[in-house]
CSV table of N, CA and C in Angstrom, one decimal:
chain,number,residue,atom,x,y,z
A,1,MET,N,-29.5,16.7,1.3
A,1,MET,CA,-29.1,16.4,2.9
A,1,MET,C,-27.9,17.1,2.8
A,2,LYS,N,-27.4,18.0,3.4
A,2,LYS,CA,-26.1,18.7,3.6
A,2,LYS,C,-25.7,18.0,5.3
A,3,ILE,N,-24.4,17.9,5.0
A,3,ILE,CA,-23.7,17.2,6.2
A,3,ILE,C,-22.2,18.0,6.5
A,4,LEU,N,-22.2,18.8,7.9
A,4,LEU,CA,-20.9,19.6,8.0
A,4,LEU,C,-20.3,18.6,9.2
A,5,ILE,N,-18.7,18.3,8.7
A,5,ILE,CA,-18.5,17.7,10.0
A,5,ILE,C,-17.2,18.2,10.7
A,6,ILE,N,-17.1,18.4,11.7
A,6,ILE,CA,-16.3,19.7,12.6
A,6,ILE,C,-15.5,18.5,13.3
A,7,VAL,N,-13.8,18.8,12.9
A,7,VAL,CA,-13.0,18.1,13.6
A,7,VAL,C,-11.8,18.9,14.4
A,8,LYS,N,-11.4,18.6,15.6
A,8,LYS,CA,-10.1,18.7,16.1
A,8,LYS,C,-9.3,17.8,16.3
A,9,SER,N,-8.5,17.6,15.6
A,9,SER,CA,-7.3,16.4,15.3
A,9,SER,C,-6.2,17.0,15.7
A,10,LYS,N,-5.7,16.9,16.8
A,10,LYS,CA,-4.5,17.5,17.4
A,10,LYS,C,-3.2,16.6,17.0
A,11,HIS,N,-3.0,15.5,17.2
A,11,HIS,CA,-1.9,14.9,17.0
A,11,HIS,C,-1.1,14.0,16.0
A,12,ASN,N,-2.2,13.0,15.6
A,12,ASN,CA,-2.0,12.1,14.9
A,12,ASN,C,-2.6,12.0,13.4
A,13,ASP,N,-3.8,12.8,13.6
A,13,ASP,CA,-4.9,13.2,12.5
A,13,ASP,C,-5.7,11.9,12.3
A,14,ASN,N,-5.6,11.2,13.5
A,14,ASN,CA,-6.5,9.9,13.5
A,14,ASN,C,-8.3,10.1,13.3
A,15,THR,N,-8.8,11.2,14.0
A,15,THR,CA,-10.2,11.7,13.8
A,15,THR,C,-10.4,12.1,12.5
A,16,MET,N,-9.3,12.9,12.1
A,16,MET,CA,-9.8,13.6,10.5
A,16,MET,C,-9.7,12.3,9.7
A,17,LYS,N,-8.8,11.7,9.6
A,17,LYS,CA,-9.0,10.1,9.0
A,17,LYS,C,-10.3,9.5,8.9
A,18,LEU,N,-10.8,9.5,10.0
A,18,LEU,CA,-12.4,9.0,10.2
A,18,LEU,C,-13.3,9.8,9.3
A,19,ALA,N,-13.1,11.1,9.7
A,19,ALA,CA,-14.3,12.2,9.0
A,19,ALA,C,-14.0,12.0,7.5
A,20,GLU,N,-12.6,12.0,7.2
A,20,GLU,CA,-12.7,11.8,5.7
A,20,GLU,C,-13.4,10.7,5.1
A,21,ALA,N,-13.1,9.6,5.6
A,21,ALA,CA,-13.7,8.3,5.5
A,21,ALA,C,-15.1,8.4,5.2
A,22,MET,N,-15.8,9.0,6.0
A,22,MET,CA,-17.2,9.2,6.2
A,22,MET,C,-17.7,10.1,5.2
A,23,SER,N,-16.8,11.0,4.6
A,23,SER,CA,-17.4,12.0,3.4
A,23,SER,C,-16.9,11.1,2.2
A,24,GLU,N,-16.5,10.0,2.2
A,24,GLU,CA,-16.3,9.1,1.1
A,24,GLU,C,-17.9,8.7,0.6
A,25,VAL,N,-18.6,8.6,1.4
A,25,VAL,CA,-19.5,8.0,1.4
A,25,VAL,C,-21.1,8.7,1.7
A,26,ALA,N,-20.9,10.0,2.2
A,26,ALA,CA,-22.0,11.1,2.3
A,26,ALA,C,-21.7,12.4,1.7
A,27,PRO,N,-22.7,13.0,1.8
A,27,PRO,CA,-22.5,14.2,1.1
A,27,PRO,C,-22.1,15.6,2.4
A,28,ALA,N,-21.0,15.2,2.9
A,28,ALA,CA,-20.2,15.8,3.8
A,28,ALA,C,-19.0,16.8,3.5
A,29,THR,N,-19.4,17.9,4.3
A,29,THR,CA,-18.2,18.8,4.1
A,29,THR,C,-17.1,18.9,5.4
A,30,VAL,N,-16.1,18.2,5.2
A,30,VAL,CA,-15.2,18.2,6.5
A,30,VAL,C,-14.2,19.3,6.6
A,31,ILE,N,-14.2,19.7,8.1
A,31,ILE,CA,-13.5,21.1,8.3
A,31,ILE,C,-12.8,21.0,9.5
A,32,ASP,N,-11.6,21.3,9.8
A,32,ASP,CA,-10.8,21.5,11.3
A,32,ASP,C,-11.9,22.7,12.0
A,33,ILE,N,-11.8,22.3,13.0
A,33,ILE,CA,-12.6,23.5,14.0
A,33,ILE,C,-12.1,24.8,13.8
A,34,ASP,N,-10.8,25.3,13.4
A,34,ASP,CA,-10.3,26.5,13.2
A,34,ASP,C,-10.8,27.4,12.2
A,35,TYR,N,-11.6,26.4,11.2
A,35,TYR,CA,-12.3,27.2,10.2
A,35,TYR,C,-13.9,27.3,10.6
A,36,ALA,N,-14.3,26.6,11.8
A,36,ALA,CA,-15.9,26.7,11.7
A,36,ALA,C,-16.4,28.1,11.6
A,37,LYS,N,-15.5,29.1,12.2
A,37,LYS,CA,-16.0,30.5,12.0
A,37,LYS,C,-16.7,31.0,10.7
A,38,PHE,N,-16.1,30.3,9.3
A,38,PHE,CA,-16.4,30.9,8.2
A,38,PHE,C,-17.3,30.0,7.5
A,39,TYR,N,-17.9,29.4,8.3
A,39,TYR,CA,-19.4,28.3,8.1
A,39,TYR,C,-20.4,28.6,8.8
A,40,LYS,N,-21.7,28.7,8.1
A,40,LYS,CA,-22.8,28.7,8.9
A,40,LYS,C,-23.4,27.5,9.0
A,41,LEU,N,-23.2,26.9,10.3
A,41,LEU,CA,-23.8,25.8,11.0
A,41,LEU,C,-25.6,25.6,10.4
A,42,SER,N,-26.0,26.6,10.5
A,42,SER,CA,-27.6,26.4,10.2
A,42,SER,C,-27.8,25.9,8.7
A,43,ASP,N,-26.9,26.4,7.8
A,43,ASP,CA,-26.8,26.0,6.6
A,43,ASP,C,-26.9,24.1,6.3
A,44,TYR,N,-26.8,23.6,7.5
A,44,TYR,CA,-26.4,22.2,7.5
A,44,TYR,C,-27.8,21.4,8.0
A,45,ASP,N,-28.1,20.2,7.4
A,45,ASP,CA,-29.2,19.7,8.1
A,45,ASP,C,-28.6,18.7,9.3
A,46,ILE,N,-27.3,18.5,9.2
A,46,ILE,CA,-26.5,17.4,10.2
A,46,ILE,C,-25.3,18.2,10.3
A,47,VAL,N,-24.8,18.2,11.8
A,47,VAL,CA,-23.7,18.6,12.1
A,47,VAL,C,-23.0,17.6,12.9
A,48,GLY,N,-21.8,17.0,12.5
A,48,GLY,CA,-21.1,16.0,13.2
A,48,GLY,C,-19.7,16.8,14.0
A,49,PHE,N,-19.6,16.5,15.2
A,49,PHE,CA,-18.3,17.1,16.0
A,49,PHE,C,-17.3,15.9,16.4
A,50,GLY,N,-16.5,16.1,16.0
A,50,GLY,CA,-15.4,14.9,16.5
A,50,GLY,C,-14.1,15.4,16.8
A,51,SER,N,-13.4,14.6,17.9
A,51,SER,CA,-11.9,14.9,18.1
A,51,SER,C,-11.4,13.9,19.1
A,52,GLY,N,-10.2,13.8,18.9
A,52,GLY,CA,-9.4,12.8,19.7
A,52,GLY,C,-10.1,13.1,21.2
A,53,ILE,N,-9.6,12.0,22.0
A,53,ILE,CA,-10.1,12.1,23.4
A,53,ILE,C,-8.9,12.3,24.3
A,54,TYR,N,-8.9,13.4,25.2
A,54,TYR,CA,-7.9,14.0,25.8
A,54,TYR,C,-8.4,14.0,27.4
A,55,PHE,N,-7.6,13.1,28.3
A,55,PHE,CA,-7.9,13.1,29.5
A,55,PHE,C,-9.3,12.6,29.8
A,56,GLY,N,-9.8,11.8,28.7
A,56,GLY,CA,-11.4,11.3,29.1
A,56,GLY,C,-12.1,12.2,28.3
A,57,ARG,N,-11.9,13.2,27.7
A,57,ARG,CA,-13.1,14.1,26.9
A,57,ARG,C,-12.6,14.6,25.5
A,58,HIS,N,-13.7,15.1,24.4
A,58,HIS,CA,-13.4,15.7,23.8
A,58,HIS,C,-12.3,17.0,23.8
A,59,ALA,N,-11.7,17.5,22.6
A,59,ALA,CA,-11.1,18.8,22.7
A,59,ALA,C,-12.1,19.9,23.1
A,60,LYS,N,-11.2,20.7,23.9
A,60,LYS,CA,-12.0,21.7,24.8
A,60,LYS,C,-12.9,22.7,23.6
A,61,GLU,N,-12.1,22.8,22.4
A,61,GLU,CA,-12.5,23.7,21.2
A,61,GLU,C,-13.9,23.2,21.1
A,62,LEU,N,-14.2,22.0,20.8
A,62,LEU,CA,-15.6,21.6,20.5
A,62,LEU,C,-16.6,22.0,21.8
A,63,PHE,N,-16.4,21.7,22.8
A,63,PHE,CA,-17.0,22.2,24.1
A,63,PHE,C,-17.4,23.6,23.6
A,64,GLU,N,-16.4,24.6,23.7
A,64,GLU,CA,-16.7,25.9,23.5
A,64,GLU,C,-17.3,26.5,22.3
A,65,LEU,N,-17.2,25.7,21.2
A,65,LEU,CA,-18.0,26.0,19.9
A,65,LEU,C,-19.4,25.7,20.2
A,66,ILE,N,-19.9,24.4,20.8
A,66,ILE,CA,-21.1,24.2,21.0
A,66,ILE,C,-22.0,25.0,22.2
A,67,LYS,N,-20.9,25.7,23.0
A,67,LYS,CA,-21.7,26.5,24.2
A,67,LYS,C,-21.9,28.0,23.5
A,68,VAL,N,-21.5,28.5,22.5
A,68,VAL,CA,-21.7,29.7,22.0
A,68,VAL,C,-22.6,29.8,20.7
A,69,SER,N,-22.7,28.1,20.3
A,69,SER,CA,-23.4,28.5,19.1
A,69,SER,C,-25.0,28.3,19.5
A,70,ASN,N,-25.8,29.2,18.6
A,70,ASN,CA,-27.0,29.3,18.6
A,70,ASN,C,-27.8,29.0,17.4
A,71,THR,N,-27.3,28.1,16.7
A,71,THR,CA,-28.0,27.4,15.7
A,71,THR,C,-29.3,26.8,15.6
A,72,LYS,N,-29.9,26.7,14.2
A,72,LYS,CA,-31.4,26.3,14.7
A,72,LYS,C,-31.0,24.9,14.2
A,73,ASN,N,-30.2,24.3,13.4
A,73,ASN,CA,-30.1,23.0,13.1
A,73,ASN,C,-30.3,22.3,14.4
A,74,LYS,N,-31.0,21.1,14.3
A,74,LYS,CA,-31.3,20.4,15.3
A,74,LYS,C,-30.7,19.2,15.5
A,75,TYR,N,-29.9,18.6,14.3
A,75,TYR,CA,-29.7,17.2,14.2
A,75,TYR,C,-27.9,17.0,14.0
A,76,CYS,N,-27.6,16.3,15.3
A,76,CYS,CA,-25.9,16.2,15.0
A,76,CYS,C,-25.5,14.8,15.7
A,77,PHE,N,-24.2,14.4,15.4
A,77,PHE,CA,-23.7,13.5,15.7
A,77,PHE,C,-22.1,13.7,16.3
A,78,VAL,N,-21.6,12.7,17.1
A,78,VAL,CA,-20.3,12.7,17.9
A,78,VAL,C,-19.7,11.6,17.6
A,79,PHE,N,-18.4,11.8,17.3
A,79,PHE,CA,-17.5,10.8,17.1
A,79,PHE,C,-16.1,10.9,17.7
A,80,SER,N,-15.4,10.0,18.0
A,80,SER,CA,-13.8,10.3,18.4
A,80,SER,C,-13.0,9.0,18.3
A,81,THR,N,-11.8,9.2,18.7
A,81,THR,CA,-10.8,8.2,18.6
A,81,THR,C,-9.8,8.2,19.9
A,82,SER,N,-9.4,7.3,20.4
A,82,SER,CA,-8.8,7.3,21.9
A,82,SER,C,-8.0,6.2,21.8
A,83,GLY,N,-6.9,6.1,22.7
A,83,GLY,CA,-5.9,5.2,23.1
A,83,GLY,C,-6.6,3.9,23.6
A,84,SER,N,-7.8,4.3,24.1
A,84,SER,CA,-8.5,3.1,25.1
A,84,SER,C,-9.9,2.9,24.3
A,85,LYS,N,-10.5,1.9,24.5
A,85,LYS,CA,-11.7,1.3,24.0
A,85,LYS,C,-13.0,2.0,24.8
A,86,ASN,N,-12.9,2.9,25.5
A,86,ASN,CA,-13.8,3.5,26.3
A,86,ASN,C,-14.8,5.0,25.5
A,87,TYR,N,-14.7,4.8,24.5
A,87,TYR,CA,-15.2,6.0,23.5
A,87,TYR,C,-16.7,6.4,23.6
A,88,GLN,N,-17.6,5.1,24.0
A,88,GLN,CA,-18.8,5.7,24.1
A,88,GLN,C,-19.2,6.7,25.8
A,89,ARG,N,-18.3,6.1,26.4
A,89,ARG,CA,-18.0,6.9,27.8
A,89,ARG,C,-17.6,8.1,27.5
A,90,ASN,N,-16.7,8.0,26.8
A,90,ASN,CA,-15.8,9.2,26.7
A,90,ASN,C,-16.7,10.4,25.8
A,91,ASN,N,-17.3,9.8,24.7
A,91,ASN,CA,-18.3,10.8,23.8
A,91,ASN,C,-19.7,11.3,24.8
A,92,ARG,N,-19.8,10.8,26.1
A,92,ARG,CA,-20.9,11.0,26.8
A,92,ARG,C,-21.0,12.4,27.1
A,93,ALA,N,-20.1,13.3,27.6
A,93,ALA,CA,-19.8,14.5,28.1
A,93,ALA,C,-20.3,15.4,26.7
A,94,LEU,N,-19.8,15.0,25.7
A,94,LEU,CA,-20.3,16.0,24.6
A,94,LEU,C,-21.7,15.9,24.2
A,95,ILE,N,-22.0,14.4,24.2
A,95,ILE,CA,-23.7,14.5,23.8
A,95,ILE,C,-24.5,15.4,24.6
A,96,LYS,N,-24.1,14.9,26.1
A,96,LYS,CA,-25.0,15.9,27.1
A,96,LYS,C,-25.1,17.1,27.0
A,97,LEU,N,-23.8,18.1,26.5
A,97,LEU,CA,-23.9,19.5,26.1
A,97,LEU,C,-24.6,19.6,25.0
A,98,LEU,N,-24.8,18.8,24.0
A,98,LEU,CA,-25.5,19.0,22.6
A,98,LEU,C,-27.1,18.8,23.1
A,99,GLU,N,-27.5,17.8,24.0
A,99,GLU,CA,-28.8,17.6,24.3
A,99,GLU,C,-29.3,18.8,25.0
A,100,LYS,N,-28.5,19.2,26.1
A,100,LYS,CA,-28.8,20.5,27.2
A,100,LYS,C,-28.8,21.7,25.8
A,101,LYS,N,-28.4,21.6,24.7
A,101,LYS,CA,-28.7,22.8,23.9
A,101,LYS,C,-29.7,22.5,22.9
A,102,GLU,N,-30.5,21.2,23.4
A,102,GLU,CA,-31.8,21.0,22.5
A,102,GLU,C,-31.4,20.5,21.0
A,103,LYS,N,-30.4,19.6,21.0
A,103,LYS,CA,-29.9,19.1,19.7
A,103,LYS,C,-30.4,17.7,19.7
A,104,THR,N,-30.8,17.0,18.6
A,104,THR,CA,-31.0,15.5,18.6
A,104,THR,C,-29.8,15.0,18.3
A,105,VAL,N,-29.2,14.0,18.8
A,105,VAL,CA,-27.9,13.5,18.9
A,105,VAL,C,-28.4,12.1,17.8
A,106,LEU,N,-28.2,11.9,16.7
A,106,LEU,CA,-28.4,10.8,16.0
A,106,LEU,C,-27.6,9.8,16.2
A,107,GLY,N,-26.6,9.9,16.7
A,107,GLY,CA,-25.6,8.7,17.0
A,107,GLY,C,-24.0,8.9,17.5
A,108,SER,N,-23.5,8.3,17.9
A,108,SER,CA,-22.3,8.1,18.7
A,108,SER,C,-21.4,7.1,18.1
A,109,PHE,N,-19.9,7.5,17.9
A,109,PHE,CA,-19.0,6.5,17.2
A,109,PHE,C,-17.5,6.7,17.6
A,110,GLY,N,-17.0,5.7,17.9
A,110,GLY,CA,-15.7,5.9,18.3
A,110,GLY,C,-14.6,4.6,17.9
A,111,CYS,N,-13.3,4.9,17.7
A,111,CYS,CA,-12.6,3.7,17.6
A,111,CYS,C,-11.3,4.1,18.3
A,112,GLN,N,-10.2,3.1,18.5
A,112,GLN,CA,-8.9,3.4,19.2
A,112,GLN,C,-8.2,4.0,18.1
A,113,GLY,N,-7.2,4.6,18.5
A,113,GLY,CA,-6.2,5.2,17.3
A,113,GLY,C,-5.2,5.4,18.1
A,114,LEU,N,-4.2,5.7,17.2
A,114,LEU,CA,-2.7,5.9,17.6
A,114,LEU,C,-2.6,6.8,18.6
A,115,ASP,N,-1.8,6.2,19.9
A,115,ASP,CA,-1.7,7.3,21.1
A,115,ASP,C,-0.3,7.2,21.6
A,116,LYS,N,0.2,8.2,21.4
A,116,LYS,CA,1.6,8.6,21.7
A,116,LYS,C,2.0,9.6,23.0
A,117,PHE,N,0.7,9.6,23.9
A,117,PHE,CA,0.7,10.0,25.3
A,117,PHE,C,2.0,9.9,25.8
A,118,PHE,N,2.6,10.5,26.5
A,118,PHE,CA,3.5,10.6,27.5
A,118,PHE,C,4.4,9.2,27.7
A,119,ILE,N,4.3,8.3,28.5
A,119,ILE,CA,5.1,7.3,28.7
A,119,ILE,C,5.0,6.2,27.2
A,120,PHE,N,3.8,6.3,26.3
A,120,PHE,CA,3.6,5.4,25.1
A,120,PHE,C,4.4,6.0,24.3
A,121,ARG,N,5.0,7.1,24.6
A,121,ARG,CA,5.9,7.6,23.3
A,121,ARG,C,7.1,6.8,23.2
A,122,LEU,N,7.8,6.5,24.4
A,122,LEU,CA,8.7,6.0,24.7
A,122,LEU,C,9.0,4.6,23.8
A,123,VAL,N,7.7,4.0,23.6
A,123,VAL,CA,7.8,2.8,22.7
A,123,VAL,C,7.2,3.1,21.2
A,124,GLY,N,7.1,4.3,21.0
A,124,GLY,CA,6.4,4.4,19.8
A,124,GLY,C,4.9,4.5,19.6
A,125,GLY,N,4.1,4.6,20.9
A,125,GLY,CA,2.9,4.6,20.9
A,125,GLY,C,2.3,3.2,21.0
A,126,ILE,N,1.0,3.4,21.1
A,126,ILE,CA,0.0,2.1,21.4
A,126,ILE,C,-1.0,2.3,20.3
A,127,ASN,N,-1.6,1.1,19.7
A,127,ASN,CA,-2.6,1.0,18.7
A,127,ASN,C,-2.1,1.9,17.5
A,128,LYS,N,-0.7,1.2,17.1
A,128,LYS,CA,0.0,1.8,16.1
A,128,LYS,C,-0.9,1.4,14.6
A,129,ASP,N,-1.4,0.7,14.5
A,129,ASP,CA,-1.9,0.5,13.1
A,129,ASP,C,-3.7,0.8,13.2
A,130,ARG,N,-4.1,1.8,14.3
A,130,ARG,CA,-5.2,2.5,14.3
A,130,ARG,C,-5.5,3.9,14.2
A,131,PRO,N,-6.3,4.3,13.4
A,131,PRO,CA,-7.7,3.6,13.0
A,131,PRO,C,-7.0,2.7,11.5
A,132,ASN,N,-7.4,1.7,11.3
A,132,ASN,CA,-7.4,0.8,10.0
A,132,ASN,C,-8.6,0.7,9.2
A,133,THR,N,-8.3,0.0,8.1
A,133,THR,CA,-9.2,-0.2,7.1
A,133,THR,C,-10.8,-0.6,8.0
A,134,ASP,N,-10.5,-1.2,8.9
A,134,ASP,CA,-11.9,-2.0,9.3
A,134,ASP,C,-12.6,-0.5,10.3
A,135,ASP,N,-11.9,0.2,10.9
A,135,ASP,CA,-12.1,1.4,11.4
A,135,ASP,C,-12.9,2.3,10.5
A,136,PHE,N,-12.0,2.4,9.2
A,136,PHE,CA,-12.8,3.3,8.2
A,136,PHE,C,-14.1,2.7,7.8
A,137,ASP,N,-14.3,1.6,7.5
A,137,ASP,CA,-15.6,0.7,7.3
A,137,ASP,C,-16.4,1.0,8.3
A,138,ALA,N,-16.3,0.8,9.3
A,138,ALA,CA,-17.2,1.0,10.4
A,138,ALA,C,-17.7,2.6,10.7
A,139,ALA,N,-16.7,3.4,10.6
A,139,ALA,CA,-17.3,5.0,10.2
A,139,ALA,C,-18.3,5.4,9.2
A,140,GLN,N,-17.8,4.6,7.6
A,140,GLN,CA,-18.8,4.8,6.7
A,140,GLN,C,-20.2,3.9,6.8
A,141,SER,N,-20.3,3.0,7.7
A,141,SER,CA,-21.5,2.3,8.1
A,141,SER,C,-22.1,3.3,9.2
A,142,PHE,N,-21.1,3.7,10.1
A,142,PHE,CA,-22.0,4.7,10.9
A,142,PHE,C,-22.4,5.7,10.2
A,143,ILE,N,-21.9,6.7,9.3
A,143,ILE,CA,-22.5,7.8,8.6
A,143,ILE,C,-23.6,7.5,8.1
A,144,ASN,N,-23.7,6.2,7.1
A,144,ASN,CA,-24.8,5.8,6.3
A,144,ASN,C,-26.1,5.5,7.6
A,145,ASN,N,-25.8,4.8,8.8
A,145,ASN,CA,-27.1,4.8,9.8
A,145,ASN,C,-27.2,6.4,10.0
A,146,ILE,N,-26.5,7.2,10.4
A,146,ILE,CA,-27.2,8.5,10.6
A,146,ILE,C,-27.9,9.2,9.6
A,147,MET,N,-27.4,8.9,8.1
A,147,MET,CA,-28.3,9.6,7.3
A,147,MET,C,-29.8,8.9,7.2
A,148,THR,N,-29.5,7.4,7.1
A,148,THR,CA,-30.9,7.0,7.5
A,148,THR,C,-31.8,7.2,8.8
A,149,GLU,N,-31.3,7.3,9.8
A,149,GLU,CA,-32.2,8.2,10.9
A,149,GLU,C,-32.8,9.4,10.8
A,150,TYR,N,-31.9,10.1,10.3
A,150,TYR,CA,-32.4,11.8,9.7
A,150,TYR,C,-33.5,11.5,8.9
A,151,LYS,N,-33.1,10.6,8.0
A,151,LYS,CA,-34.3,10.8,7.0
A,151,LYS,C,-35.8,10.1,7.3
A,152,ASN,N,-35.6,9.1,8.4
A,152,ASN,CA,-36.6,8.6,9.2
A,152,ASN,C,-37.4,9.5,9.9
A,153,LEU,N,-36.9,10.4,10.6
A,153,LEU,CA,-37.1,11.3,11.2
A,153,LEU,C,-37.8,12.5,10.8
A,154,LYS,N,-37.2,12.8,9.5
A,154,LYS,CA,-37.8,13.7,8.9
A,154,LYS,C,-39.1,13.3,8.1
A,155,ASN,N,-39.4,12.0,8.1
A,155,ASN,CA,-40.6,11.6,7.2
A,155,ASN,C,-41.7,11.4,8.2
A,156,ASP,N,-41.5,11.5,9.3
A,156,ASP,CA,-42.6,11.1,10.6
A,156,ASP,C,-43.3,12.3,10.9
């Protein structure tokens, strides 16, 4: 099994840290989205897409990549970090786009992350200790579940 995790982590590297934690327990290559053009997505069994949440959505670069991608790989997952706890709602738009491209979304994950946007910057940000060890453990459990789900689907 080969997994590619594509990340856009703009400000605090919160999302990149989650992706790296996932790669500690999975056969995953983690790349910044700026390097995605150097990878053939169809060489991977599963592709993960993650970024921070900006104004309620993933980074626009992820949407653009998915819109132009015509790869044959069918399985993917979505993850994010956010100043709020609404990551499942925030992940929804990217999931809908992937499903529109006829991808099977194996799961969705998110956690809070350090947020220094606008007024929060004045107090050093919110969620200063996030993501933390519990979040990294949850991300590792998530990727293990993704791999199990993939194996189950492939065996059916």
